[in-house]
PDB file of C-alpha atoms in Angstrom:
ATOM      1  CA  MET A   1     -61.993 -32.604 -26.084  1.00 63.00           C
ATOM      2  CA  ALA A   2     -60.814 -29.277 -24.380  1.00 73.00           C
ATOM      3  CA  HIS A   3     -59.049 -29.100 -21.100  1.00 83.00           C
ATOM      4  CA  PRO A   4     -61.593 -28.354 -18.233  1.00 90.00           C
ATOM      5  CA  PHE A   5     -59.494 -25.115 -17.357  1.00 92.00           C
ATOM      6  CA  ARG A   6     -59.707 -24.144 -21.096  1.00 92.00           C
ATOM      7  CA  ALA A   7     -63.638 -25.056 -20.918  1.00 92.00           C
ATOM      8  CA  ALA A   8     -64.032 -23.025 -17.838  1.00 94.00           C
ATOM      9  CA  ILE A   9     -62.486 -19.952 -18.879  1.00 93.00           C
ATOM     10  CA  GLU A  10     -63.906 -20.180 -22.464  1.00 92.00           C
ATOM     11  CA  ALA A  11     -67.362 -20.351 -20.589  1.00 93.00           C
ATOM     12  CA  ARG A  12     -66.131 -17.247 -18.258  1.00 93.00           C
ATOM     13  CA  ASP A  13     -66.946 -19.498 -15.421  1.00 95.00           C
ATOM     14  CA  LEU A  14     -64.445 -17.912 -12.859  1.00 95.00           C
ATOM     15  CA  ASP A  15     -65.574 -20.699 -10.053  1.00 96.00           C
ATOM     16  CA  ALA A  16     -65.014 -23.507 -12.023  1.00 96.00           C
ATOM     17  CA  ALA A  17     -61.314 -22.026 -13.120  1.00 95.00           C
ATOM     18  CA  VAL A  18     -60.528 -21.638  -9.724  1.00 96.00           C
ATOM     19  CA  ALA A  19     -61.868 -24.914  -8.439  1.00 96.00           C
ATOM     20  CA  LEU A  20     -59.087 -26.479 -10.774  1.00 96.00           C
ATOM     21  CA  LEU A  21     -55.956 -24.800  -8.583  1.00 97.00           C
ATOM     22  CA  ARG A  22     -54.379 -25.981  -5.797  1.00 96.00           C
ATOM     23  CA  ASP A  23     -54.849 -24.009  -2.716  1.00 96.00           C
ATOM     24  CA  ASP A  24     -50.960 -23.349  -2.960  1.00 97.00           C
ATOM     25  CA  VAL A  25     -50.826 -22.690  -6.754  1.00 97.00           C
ATOM     26  CA  VAL A  26     -47.885 -20.613  -7.948  1.00 97.00           C
ATOM     27  CA  PHE A  27     -48.802 -17.744 -10.744  1.00 95.00           C
ATOM     28  CA  ARG A  28     -46.088 -16.497 -12.656  1.00 94.00           C
ATOM     29  CA  SER A  29     -47.346 -13.347 -14.408  1.00 87.00           C
ATOM     30  CA  PRO A  30     -45.929 -11.786 -17.842  1.00 85.00           C
ATOM     31  CA  VAL A  31     -45.457  -8.561 -16.000  1.00 81.00           C
ATOM     32  CA  VAL A  32     -43.954  -9.130 -12.643  1.00 79.00           C
ATOM     33  CA  PHE A  33     -40.934 -10.991 -11.351  1.00 80.00           C
ATOM     34  CA  THR A  34     -41.976 -12.394  -8.108  1.00 86.00           C
ATOM     35  CA  PRO A  35     -44.538 -15.075  -8.379  1.00 90.00           C
ATOM     36  CA  TYR A  36     -48.096 -14.879  -7.036  1.00 91.00           C
ATOM     37  CA  GLN A  37     -49.141 -17.561  -4.542  1.00 94.00           C
ATOM     38  CA  GLY A  38     -52.618 -18.937  -3.708  1.00 95.00           C
ATOM     39  CA  ARG A  39     -56.013 -19.497  -4.982  1.00 95.00           C
ATOM     40  CA  ALA A  40     -57.244 -16.240  -3.664  1.00 93.00           C
ATOM     41  CA  ALA A  41     -54.561 -14.302  -5.317  1.00 90.00           C
ATOM     42  CA  LEU A  42     -55.244 -16.109  -8.635  1.00 92.00           C
ATOM     43  CA  ARG A  43     -58.719 -15.766  -8.464  1.00 93.00           C
ATOM     44  CA  GLN A  44     -58.700 -11.836  -8.092  1.00 90.00           C
ATOM     45  CA  ILE A  45     -55.688 -12.005 -10.912  1.00 89.00           C
ATOM     46  CA  LEU A  46     -58.203 -14.246 -13.447  1.00 91.00           C
ATOM     47  CA  ALA A  47     -61.397 -12.047 -12.688  1.00 90.00           C
ATOM     48  CA  ALA A  48     -59.357  -9.077 -13.734  1.00 87.00           C
ATOM     49  CA  VAL A  49     -58.215 -10.622 -16.872  1.00 88.00           C
ATOM     50  CA  MET A  50     -61.734 -11.454 -17.923  1.00 89.00           C
ATOM     51  CA  ASP A  51     -62.726  -7.918 -17.443  1.00 88.00           C
ATOM     52  CA  VAL A  52     -59.530  -6.596 -19.467  1.00 88.00           C
ATOM     53  CA  PHE A  53     -59.115  -8.754 -22.378  1.00 90.00           C
ATOM     54  CA  GLN A  54     -61.553  -8.474 -25.000  1.00 90.00           C
ATOM     55  CA  ASP A  55     -62.342 -10.910 -27.763  1.00 92.00           C
ATOM     56  CA  PHE A  56     -60.383 -13.583 -25.798  1.00 93.00           C
ATOM     57  CA  ARG A  57     -60.118 -16.973 -27.618  1.00 94.00           C
ATOM     58  CA  TYR A  58     -57.792 -20.041 -27.048  1.00 96.00           C
ATOM     59  CA  VAL A  59     -56.707 -20.950 -30.792  1.00 96.00           C
ATOM     60  CA  ARG A  60     -54.537 -23.869 -29.939  1.00 95.00           C
ATOM     61  CA  GLU A  61     -53.942 -26.414 -27.140  1.00 93.00           C
ATOM     62  CA  ILE A  62     -50.700 -28.411 -26.669  1.00 94.00           C
ATOM     63  CA  GLY A  63     -50.503 -31.465 -24.522  1.00 88.00           C
ATOM     64  CA  ALA A  64     -51.718 -34.863 -24.511  1.00 84.00           C
ATOM     65  CA  ASP A  65     -54.458 -36.190 -22.380  1.00 81.00           C
ATOM     66  CA  GLY A  66     -53.745 -36.912 -18.791  1.00 81.00           C
ATOM     67  CA  ALA A  67     -50.126 -35.089 -19.317  1.00 85.00           C
ATOM     68  CA  ARG A  68     -48.725 -33.270 -16.422  1.00 92.00           C
ATOM     69  CA  ASP A  69     -48.236 -30.160 -18.682  1.00 94.00           C
ATOM     70  CA  HIS A  70     -50.334 -28.089 -21.294  1.00 93.00           C
ATOM     71  CA  ALA A  71     -49.872 -24.881 -23.004  1.00 96.00           C
ATOM     72  CA  LEU A  72     -52.840 -22.936 -24.012  1.00 96.00           C
ATOM     73  CA  VAL A  73     -52.289 -20.434 -26.889  1.00 97.00           C
ATOM     74  CA  PHE A  74     -54.587 -17.575 -27.030  1.00 96.00           C
ATOM     75  CA  GLU A  75     -55.418 -14.473 -28.960  1.00 96.00           C
ATOM     76  CA  ALA A  76     -57.279 -11.496 -27.290  1.00 95.00           C
ATOM     77  CA  ARG A  77     -57.568  -7.511 -27.735  1.00 93.00           C
ATOM     78  CA  LEU A  78     -56.510  -4.693 -25.287  1.00 90.00           C
ATOM     79  CA  GLY A  79     -58.339  -1.757 -26.893  1.00 88.00           C
ATOM     80  CA  ASP A  80     -56.784  -1.230 -30.290  1.00 90.00           C
ATOM     81  CA  LYS A  81     -54.123  -3.704 -29.520  1.00 89.00           C
ATOM     82  CA  GLN A  82     -54.292  -7.291 -30.713  1.00 93.00           C
ATOM     83  CA  LEU A  83     -52.114  -9.792 -28.392  1.00 94.00           C
ATOM     84  CA  GLN A  84     -50.800 -13.198 -28.470  1.00 96.00           C
ATOM     85  CA  GLY A  85     -50.257 -15.297 -25.353  1.00 95.00           C
ATOM     86  CA  CYS A  86     -49.958 -18.629 -23.833  1.00 97.00           C
ATOM     87  CA  ASP A  87     -51.139 -20.179 -20.558  1.00 96.00           C
ATOM     88  CA  PHE A  88     -48.679 -22.733 -19.427  1.00 96.00           C
ATOM     89  CA  ILE A  89     -50.355 -25.050 -16.791  1.00 96.00           C
ATOM     90  CA  SER A  90     -48.594 -27.861 -14.865  1.00 96.00           C
ATOM     91  CA  PHE A  91     -50.496 -30.060 -12.870  1.00 94.00           C
ATOM     92  CA  ASP A  92     -49.736 -32.336  -9.458  1.00 94.00           C
ATOM     93  CA  ASP A  93     -50.211 -36.055  -9.006  1.00 93.00           C
ATOM     94  CA  ASP A  94     -54.079 -35.332  -8.187  1.00 92.00           C
ATOM     95  CA  GLY A  95     -54.651 -33.272 -11.367  1.00 90.00           C
ATOM     96  CA  ALA A  96     -55.118 -30.255  -9.821  1.00 95.00           C
ATOM     97  CA  ILE A  97     -53.165 -27.108 -11.425  1.00 96.00           C
ATOM     98  CA  ALA A  98     -50.068 -26.322  -9.487  1.00 97.00           C
ATOM     99  CA  GLU A  99     -48.370 -24.190 -11.643  1.00 97.00           C
ATOM    100  CA  PHE A 100     -49.459 -21.514 -13.991  1.00 96.00           C
ATOM    101  CA  THR A 101     -47.302 -19.481 -16.150  1.00 96.00           C
ATOM    102  CA  VAL A 102     -48.597 -16.596 -18.802  1.00 94.00           C
ATOM    103  CA  MET A 103     -46.659 -15.145 -21.508  1.00 94.00           C
ATOM    104  CA  VAL A 104     -47.874 -12.457 -23.382  1.00 93.00           C
ATOM    105  CA  ARG A 105     -46.528 -10.205 -26.799  1.00 93.00           C
ATOM    106  CA  PRO A 106     -45.810  -8.321 -28.343  1.00 93.00           C
ATOM    107  CA  MET A 107     -44.270  -5.961 -25.835  1.00 90.00           C
ATOM    108  CA  GLN A 108     -46.661  -3.066 -26.534  1.00 89.00           C
ATOM    109  CA  ALA A 109     -49.673  -5.402 -25.540  1.00 87.00           C
ATOM    110  CA  MET A 110     -47.807  -6.765 -22.545  1.00 87.00           C
ATOM    111  CA  LEU A 111     -47.130  -3.077 -21.524  1.00 88.00           C
ATOM    112  CA  ALA A 112     -50.895  -2.220 -21.953  1.00 87.00           C
ATOM    113  CA  LEU A 113     -51.928  -5.398 -20.194  1.00 85.00           C
ATOM    114  CA  ALA A 114     -49.486  -4.423 -17.046  1.00 86.00           C
ATOM    115  CA  GLU A 115     -51.424  -0.963 -16.802  1.00 86.00           C
ATOM    116  CA  ALA A 116     -54.874  -2.121 -17.247  1.00 84.00           C
ATOM    117  CA  MET A 117     -54.101  -4.850 -14.520  1.00 82.00           C
ATOM    118  CA  LYS A 118     -52.577  -2.540 -12.118  1.00 80.00           C
ATOM    119  CA  GLU A 119     -55.546  -0.217 -12.211  1.00 77.00           C
ATOM    120  CA  ARG A 120     -58.064  -3.258 -11.853  1.00 76.00           C
ATOM    121  CA  LEU A 121     -56.013  -4.891  -8.847  1.00 75.00           C
ATOM    122  CA  ALA A 122     -55.690  -1.659  -7.144  1.00 76.00           C
ATOM    123  CA  ALA A 123     -59.089  -1.042  -7.322  1.00 67.00           C
ATOM    124  CA  GLY A 124     -60.235  -4.348  -6.077  1.00 58.00           C
TER     125      GLY A 124
END
């Protein structure tokens, strides 16, 4: 059975995904050094990512049911660039997402993602 966060993202249900986050969730981006903090910041980032990625799909989920850590491997397209990535999510004692880290490859796709996200986040 898919993790609830995975299910929410695959359904493009931003509200359901954000509801799984702690208020003080820490998000580590693949393109900036300083982590973002808080549910509101991550909501804005997730909304922009949903807009930027094309053909997004999770291809593998790593982590036992009830484990504190999961890895969700994904593939997507950004214009003519194919990319692979992984969402690393860690949960607190109550099962809310406390930390969320994203890694993306290859570098050209990550740079294109950084530019696209900069435009979306600056606009909104």
